[in-house]
PDB file of N, CA and C in Angstrom:
ATOM      1  N   MET A   1     136.232   5.216 -33.645  1.00  0.00           N
ATOM      2  CA  MET A   1     135.609   5.541 -32.474  1.00  0.00           C
ATOM      3  C   MET A   1     136.431   6.627 -31.841  1.00  0.00           C
ATOM      4  N   LYS A   2     135.769   7.703 -31.414  1.00  0.00           N
ATOM      5  CA  LYS A   2     136.265   8.927 -30.707  1.00  0.00           C
ATOM      6  C   LYS A   2     136.761   8.595 -29.393  1.00  0.00           C
ATOM      7  N   PHE A   3     137.929   9.292 -28.828  1.00  0.00           N
ATOM      8  CA  PHE A   3     138.215   9.203 -27.512  1.00  0.00           C
ATOM      9  C   PHE A   3     137.294  10.294 -27.010  1.00  0.00           C
ATOM     10  N   SER A   4     137.274   9.557 -25.873  1.00  0.00           N
ATOM     11  CA  SER A   4     136.227  10.344 -24.621  1.00  0.00           C
ATOM     12  C   SER A   4     136.970  10.471 -23.200  1.00  0.00           C
ATOM     13  N   PRO A   5     137.487  11.774 -23.192  1.00  0.00           N
ATOM     14  CA  PRO A   5     138.529  11.739 -21.925  1.00  0.00           C
ATOM     15  C   PRO A   5     137.464  11.469 -20.515  1.00  0.00           C
ATOM     16  N   CYS A   6     138.294  11.215 -19.376  1.00  0.00           N
ATOM     17  CA  CYS A   6     137.484  11.497 -18.087  1.00  0.00           C
ATOM     18  C   CYS A   6     136.624  12.642 -17.998  1.00  0.00           C
ATOM     19  N   THR A   7     135.512  12.639 -17.198  1.00  0.00           N
ATOM     20  CA  THR A   7     134.700  13.601 -17.160  1.00  0.00           C
ATOM     21  C   THR A   7     134.909  13.769 -15.693  1.00  0.00           C
ATOM     22  N   GLY A   8     135.245  13.099 -14.829  1.00  0.00           N
ATOM     23  CA  GLY A   8     135.179  13.378 -13.276  1.00  0.00           C
ATOM     24  C   GLY A   8     133.974  12.506 -12.605  1.00  0.00           C
ATOM     25  N   ASP A   9     133.279  12.150 -13.647  1.00  0.00           N
ATOM     26  CA  ASP A   9     131.772  11.520 -13.113  1.00  0.00           C
ATOM     27  C   ASP A   9     131.609  10.279 -13.102  1.00  0.00           C
ATOM     28  N   CYS A  10     132.768   9.734 -12.782  1.00  0.00           N
ATOM     29  CA  CYS A  10     133.262   8.269 -12.867  1.00  0.00           C
ATOM     30  C   CYS A  10     132.287   7.200 -11.915  1.00  0.00           C
ATOM     31  N   THR A  11     131.910   6.090 -12.427  1.00  0.00           N
ATOM     32  CA  THR A  11     131.076   5.167 -12.024  1.00  0.00           C
ATOM     33  C   THR A  11     131.798   3.897 -11.935  1.00  0.00           C
ATOM     34  N   SER A  12     131.991   2.951 -10.819  1.00  0.00           N
ATOM     35  CA  SER A  12     132.556   1.573 -10.817  1.00  0.00           C
ATOM     36  C   SER A  12     131.852   0.557 -10.916  1.00  0.00           C
ATOM     37  N   ASN A  13     130.721   0.377 -11.110  1.00  0.00           N
ATOM     38  CA  ASN A  13     129.810  -0.888 -10.926  1.00  0.00           C
ATOM     39  C   ASN A  13     129.202  -1.155 -12.251  1.00  0.00           C
ATOM     40  N   GLU A  14     129.869  -1.017 -13.314  1.00  0.00           N
ATOM     41  CA  GLU A  14     129.135  -1.139 -14.742  1.00  0.00           C
ATOM     42  C   GLU A  14     130.356  -1.689 -15.499  1.00  0.00           C
ATOM     43  N   ASP A  15     130.279  -2.277 -16.820  1.00  0.00           N
ATOM     44  CA  ASP A  15     131.333  -2.750 -17.510  1.00  0.00           C
ATOM     45  C   ASP A  15     132.103  -1.147 -18.196  1.00  0.00           C
ATOM     46  N   ARG A  16     131.234  -0.347 -18.419  1.00  0.00           N
ATOM     47  CA  ARG A  16     131.501   0.884 -19.215  1.00  0.00           C
ATOM     48  C   ARG A  16     131.328   2.199 -17.797  1.00  0.00           C
ATOM     49  N   CYS A  17     132.237   3.083 -17.780  1.00  0.00           N
ATOM     50  CA  CYS A  17     132.269   4.250 -17.309  1.00  0.00           C
ATOM     51  C   CYS A  17     130.954   4.986 -17.375  1.00  0.00           C
ATOM     52  N   GLY A  18     130.081   5.300 -16.434  1.00  0.00           N
ATOM     53  CA  GLY A  18     129.114   6.403 -16.711  1.00  0.00           C
ATOM     54  C   GLY A  18     129.172   7.490 -17.239  1.00  0.00           C
ATOM     55  N   GLY A  19     130.649   8.134 -16.780  1.00  0.00           N
ATOM     56  CA  GLY A  19     131.144   9.644 -16.768  1.00  0.00           C
ATOM     57  C   GLY A  19     131.554   9.458 -17.971  1.00  0.00           C
ATOM     58  N   CYS A  20     132.356   8.642 -18.827  1.00  0.00           N
ATOM     59  CA  CYS A  20     133.152   8.994 -20.176  1.00  0.00           C
ATOM     60  C   CYS A  20     132.637   7.942 -21.256  1.00  0.00           C
ATOM     61  N   GLY A  21     132.163   6.951 -20.823  1.00  0.00           N
ATOM     62  CA  GLY A  21     131.460   6.004 -21.435  1.00  0.00           C
ATOM     63  C   GLY A  21     132.395   4.969 -22.078  1.00  0.00           C
ATOM     64  N   ARG A  22     134.225   5.015 -21.335  1.00  0.00           N
ATOM     65  CA  ARG A  22     135.047   4.058 -22.186  1.00  0.00           C
ATOM     66  C   ARG A  22     134.941   2.771 -21.125  1.00  0.00           C
ATOM     67  N   SER A  23     135.318   1.546 -21.421  1.00  0.00           N
ATOM     68  CA  SER A  23     135.590   0.347 -21.280  1.00  0.00           C
ATOM     69  C   SER A  23     136.341   0.465 -19.727  1.00  0.00           C
ATOM     70  N   ARG A  24     136.137  -0.435 -19.051  1.00  0.00           N
ATOM     71  CA  ARG A  24     136.910  -0.596 -18.072  1.00  0.00           C
ATOM     72  C   ARG A  24     138.169  -0.743 -18.197  1.00  0.00           C
ATOM     73  N   GLU A  25     138.610  -1.707 -19.494  1.00  0.00           N
ATOM     74  CA  GLU A  25     139.772  -2.367 -19.867  1.00  0.00           C
ATOM     75  C   GLU A  25     140.764  -0.804 -20.758  1.00  0.00           C
ATOM     76  N   GLU A  26     139.763  -0.091 -21.235  1.00  0.00           N
ATOM     77  CA  GLU A  26     140.205   0.880 -21.837  1.00  0.00           C
ATOM     78  C   GLU A  26     140.883   1.781 -20.748  1.00  0.00           C
ATOM     79  N   ILE A  27     140.357   1.895 -19.751  1.00  0.00           N
ATOM     80  CA  ILE A  27     140.596   2.965 -18.746  1.00  0.00           C
ATOM     81  C   ILE A  27     142.067   2.533 -17.787  1.00  0.00           C
ATOM     82  N   THR A  28     142.087   1.205 -17.677  1.00  0.00           N
ATOM     83  CA  THR A  28     143.257   0.492 -17.371  1.00  0.00           C
ATOM     84  C   THR A  28     144.275   0.629 -18.020  1.00  0.00           C
ATOM     85  N   GLU A  29     144.053   0.304 -18.914  1.00  0.00           N
ATOM     86  CA  GLU A  29     145.295   0.542 -20.428  1.00  0.00           C
ATOM     87  C   GLU A  29     145.811   2.069 -20.320  1.00  0.00           C
ATOM     88  N   THR A  30     145.104   3.062 -20.294  1.00  0.00           N
ATOM     89  CA  THR A  30     145.560   4.463 -20.450  1.00  0.00           C
ATOM     90  C   THR A  30     145.991   4.732 -19.289  1.00  0.00           C
ATOM     91  N   GLN A  31     145.673   4.437 -18.354  1.00  0.00           N
ATOM     92  CA  GLN A  31     146.434   4.608 -16.977  1.00  0.00           C
ATOM     93  C   GLN A  31     147.866   4.060 -16.684  1.00  0.00           C
ATOM     94  N   LEU A  32     147.464   2.944 -17.413  1.00  0.00           N
ATOM     95  CA  LEU A  32     149.027   2.370 -17.312  1.00  0.00           C
ATOM     96  C   LEU A  32     150.425   2.787 -18.321  1.00  0.00           C
ATOM     97  N   ILE A  33     149.608   3.590 -19.614  1.00  0.00           N
ATOM     98  CA  ILE A  33     150.422   4.541 -20.535  1.00  0.00           C
ATOM     99  C   ILE A  33     150.833   5.411 -19.749  1.00  0.00           C
ATOM    100  N   THR A  34     149.777   6.045 -19.260  1.00  0.00           N
ATOM    101  CA  THR A  34     150.092   7.628 -18.514  1.00  0.00           C
ATOM    102  C   THR A  34     151.116   7.343 -17.589  1.00  0.00           C
ATOM    103  N   LYS A  35     151.430   6.275 -16.791  1.00  0.00           N
ATOM    104  CA  LYS A  35     152.098   5.943 -15.618  1.00  0.00           C
ATOM    105  C   LYS A  35     153.307   5.941 -16.098  1.00  0.00           C
ATOM    106  N   GLN A  36     153.746   5.033 -17.202  1.00  0.00           N
ATOM    107  CA  GLN A  36     154.945   4.792 -17.824  1.00  0.00           C
ATOM    108  C   GLN A  36     155.196   6.535 -18.457  1.00  0.00           C
ATOM    109  N   LEU A  37     154.691   7.052 -18.921  1.00  0.00           N
ATOM    110  CA  LEU A  37     155.013   8.391 -19.648  1.00  0.00           C
ATOM    111  C   LEU A  37     155.631   9.225 -18.476  1.00  0.00           C
ATOM    112  N   VAL A  38     154.881   9.203 -17.214  1.00  0.00           N
ATOM    113  CA  VAL A  38     155.155  10.044 -16.094  1.00  0.00           C
ATOM    114  C   VAL A  38     156.506   9.496 -15.475  1.00  0.00           C
ATOM    115  N   GLU A  39     156.736   8.403 -15.568  1.00  0.00           N
ATOM    116  CA  GLU A  39     157.760   7.823 -14.890  1.00  0.00           C
ATOM    117  C   GLU A  39     158.945   8.159 -15.783  1.00  0.00           C
ATOM    118  N   HIS A  40     158.874   7.846 -16.907  1.00  0.00           N
ATOM    119  CA  HIS A  40     159.906   8.530 -18.133  1.00  0.00           C
ATOM    120  C   HIS A  40     160.246  10.053 -17.729  1.00  0.00           C
ATOM    121  N   LEU A  41     159.149  10.652 -17.583  1.00  0.00           N
ATOM    122  CA  LEU A  41     159.445  12.248 -17.352  1.00  0.00           C
ATOM    123  C   LEU A  41     160.364  12.781 -16.092  1.00  0.00           C
ATOM    124  N   VAL A  42     159.772  11.923 -15.511  1.00  0.00           N
ATOM    125  CA  VAL A  42     160.806  12.222 -13.760  1.00  0.00           C
ATOM    126  C   VAL A  42     161.917  11.727 -14.054  1.00  0.00           C
ATOM    127  N   LYS A  43     162.216  10.303 -14.494  1.00  0.00           N
ATOM    128  CA  LYS A  43     163.649   9.831 -14.733  1.00  0.00           C
ATOM    129  C   LYS A  43     164.592  10.838 -15.463  1.00  0.00           C
ATOM    130  N   TYR A  44     163.976  11.222 -16.499  1.00  0.00           N
ATOM    131  CA  TYR A  44     165.044  12.046 -17.288  1.00  0.00           C
ATOM    132  C   TYR A  44     164.735  13.590 -17.276  1.00  0.00           C
ATOM    133  N   GLN A  45     163.500  14.055 -16.456  1.00  0.00           N
ATOM    134  CA  GLN A  45     163.782  15.661 -15.918  1.00  0.00           C
ATOM    135  C   GLN A  45     163.988  16.475 -17.118  1.00  0.00           C
ATOM    136  N   TYR A  46     162.896  16.130 -18.060  1.00  0.00           N
ATOM    137  CA  TYR A  46     163.021  17.170 -19.158  1.00  0.00           C
ATOM    138  C   TYR A  46     162.784  18.811 -18.801  1.00  0.00           C
ATOM    139  N   ASP A  47     163.553  19.562 -19.351  1.00  0.00           N
ATOM    140  CA  ASP A  47     162.997  21.024 -19.166  1.00  0.00           C
ATOM    141  C   ASP A  47     161.714  21.486 -20.071  1.00  0.00           C
ATOM    142  N   ASP A  48     161.617  20.451 -20.946  1.00  0.00           N
ATOM    143  CA  ASP A  48     160.530  20.741 -21.685  1.00  0.00           C
ATOM    144  C   ASP A  48     159.315  19.616 -22.050  1.00  0.00           C
ATOM    145  N   PRO A  49     158.903  19.119 -21.282  1.00  0.00           N
ATOM    146  CA  PRO A  49     158.228  17.962 -21.257  1.00  0.00           C
ATOM    147  C   PRO A  49     157.103  17.969 -22.046  1.00  0.00           C
ATOM    148  N   GLU A  50     156.495  18.910 -22.337  1.00  0.00           N
ATOM    149  CA  GLU A  50     155.674  19.266 -23.663  1.00  0.00           C
ATOM    150  C   GLU A  50     156.192  19.068 -25.030  1.00  0.00           C
ATOM    151  N   LYS A  51     157.119  18.919 -25.156  1.00  0.00           N
ATOM    152  CA  LYS A  51     158.042  18.891 -26.456  1.00  0.00           C
ATOM    153  C   LYS A  51     158.184  17.257 -26.405  1.00  0.00           C
ATOM    154  N   PHE A  52     158.483  16.847 -25.379  1.00  0.00           N
ATOM    155  CA  PHE A  52     158.790  15.124 -25.491  1.00  0.00           C
ATOM    156  C   PHE A  52     157.339  14.822 -25.865  1.00  0.00           C
ATOM    157  N   LEU A  53     156.269  15.091 -25.151  1.00  0.00           N
ATOM    158  CA  LEU A  53     154.656  14.563 -25.321  1.00  0.00           C
ATOM    159  C   LEU A  53     154.469  14.722 -26.964  1.00  0.00           C
ATOM    160  N   ASP A  54     154.607  15.827 -27.021  1.00  0.00           N
ATOM    161  CA  ASP A  54     154.127  16.583 -28.555  1.00  0.00           C
ATOM    162  C   ASP A  54     154.762  15.421 -29.388  1.00  0.00           C
ATOM    163  N   ASN A  55     156.152  14.878 -29.348  1.00  0.00           N
ATOM    164  CA  ASN A  55     156.911  13.916 -30.276  1.00  0.00           C
ATOM    165  C   ASN A  55     156.439  12.691 -29.961  1.00  0.00           C
ATOM    166  N   VAL A  56     156.085  12.037 -28.940  1.00  0.00           N
ATOM    167  CA  VAL A  56     155.651  10.962 -28.465  1.00  0.00           C
ATOM    168  C   VAL A  56     154.245  10.650 -29.279  1.00  0.00           C
ATOM    169  N   GLY A  57     153.060  11.904 -29.292  1.00  0.00           N
ATOM    170  CA  GLY A  57     152.051  11.743 -29.707  1.00  0.00           C
ATOM    171  C   GLY A  57     151.678  11.955 -31.108  1.00  0.00           C
ATOM    172  N   LYS A  58     152.829  12.229 -31.625  1.00  0.00           N
ATOM    173  CA  LYS A  58     152.881  12.666 -33.270  1.00  0.00           C
ATOM    174  C   LYS A  58     153.433  11.009 -33.708  1.00  0.00           C
ATOM    175  N   LYS A  59     154.530  10.473 -33.114  1.00  0.00           N
ATOM    176  CA  LYS A  59     154.958   9.474 -33.617  1.00  0.00           C
ATOM    177  C   LYS A  59     154.274   8.494 -33.487  1.00  0.00           C
ATOM    178  N   ALA A  60     153.540   8.152 -32.449  1.00  0.00           N
ATOM    179  CA  ALA A  60     152.391   7.178 -32.004  1.00  0.00           C
ATOM    180  C   ALA A  60     151.139   7.380 -33.181  1.00  0.00           C
ATOM    181  N   ILE A  61     150.722   8.368 -33.473  1.00  0.00           N
ATOM    182  CA  ILE A  61     149.535   8.905 -34.582  1.00  0.00           C
ATOM    183  C   ILE A  61     150.316   8.169 -35.980  1.00  0.00           C
ATOM    184  N   LYS A  62     151.197   8.411 -36.298  1.00  0.00           N
ATOM    185  CA  LYS A  62     152.257   8.105 -37.727  1.00  0.00           C
ATOM    186  C   LYS A  62     152.093   6.882 -37.639  1.00  0.00           C
ATOM    187  N   ARG A  63     152.707   6.093 -36.302  1.00  0.00           N
ATOM    188  CA  ARG A  63     152.840   4.482 -36.790  1.00  0.00           C
ATOM    189  C   ARG A  63     151.574   3.738 -36.687  1.00  0.00           C
ATOM    190  N   SER A  64     150.440   4.360 -35.922  1.00  0.00           N
ATOM    191  CA  SER A  64     148.968   3.990 -35.827  1.00  0.00           C
ATOM    192  C   SER A  64     148.447   3.726 -37.199  1.00  0.00           C
ATOM    193  N   SER A  65     148.686   4.649 -37.987  1.00  0.00           N
ATOM    194  CA  SER A  65     148.287   5.073 -39.271  1.00  0.00           C
ATOM    195  C   SER A  65     148.990   3.863 -40.175  1.00  0.00           C
ATOM    196  N   LYS A  66     150.348   3.928 -40.156  1.00  0.00           N
ATOM    197  CA  LYS A  66     150.838   2.757 -41.224  1.00  0.00           C
ATOM    198  C   LYS A  66     150.389   1.331 -40.551  1.00  0.00           C
ATOM    199  N   ALA A  67     150.405   1.152 -39.324  1.00  0.00           N
ATOM    200  CA  ALA A  67     149.850  -0.420 -39.049  1.00  0.00           C
ATOM    201  C   ALA A  67     148.308  -0.605 -39.392  1.00  0.00           C
ATOM    202  N   GLN A  68     147.495   0.645 -39.361  1.00  0.00           N
ATOM    203  CA  GLN A  68     146.075   0.447 -39.785  1.00  0.00           C
ATOM    204  C   GLN A  68     145.805   0.040 -41.205  1.00  0.00           C
ATOM    205  N   GLU A  69     146.918   0.545 -41.997  1.00  0.00           N
ATOM    206  CA  GLU A  69     146.921   0.599 -43.614  1.00  0.00           C
ATOM    207  C   GLU A  69     147.584  -0.919 -43.784  1.00  0.00           C
ATOM    208  N   SER A  70     148.093  -1.419 -43.305  1.00  0.00           N
ATOM    209  CA  SER A  70     148.940  -2.830 -43.385  1.00  0.00           C
ATOM    210  C   SER A  70     147.926  -3.720 -43.072  1.00  0.00           C
ATOM    211  N   ASN A  71     146.917  -3.462 -42.360  1.00  0.00           N
ATOM    212  CA  ASN A  71     145.730  -4.594 -41.985  1.00  0.00           C
ATOM    213  C   ASN A  71     144.808  -4.926 -42.686  1.00  0.00           C
TER     214      ASN A  71
END
């Protein structure tokens, strides 16, 4: 499945958003992950938050690939 980012044309009366097509569950989980990342960035006040986020992204992709291989 391809990730579909928010388009700003959100709908709230269906199981899936009419703008991005993602499920309400996926949207809610993504919002929680984003909130946690923001809280971490605020707590540690990195001078280079993009470096932190790039590192987290790379690690998540690597670990995701390993998890999928083991299934």
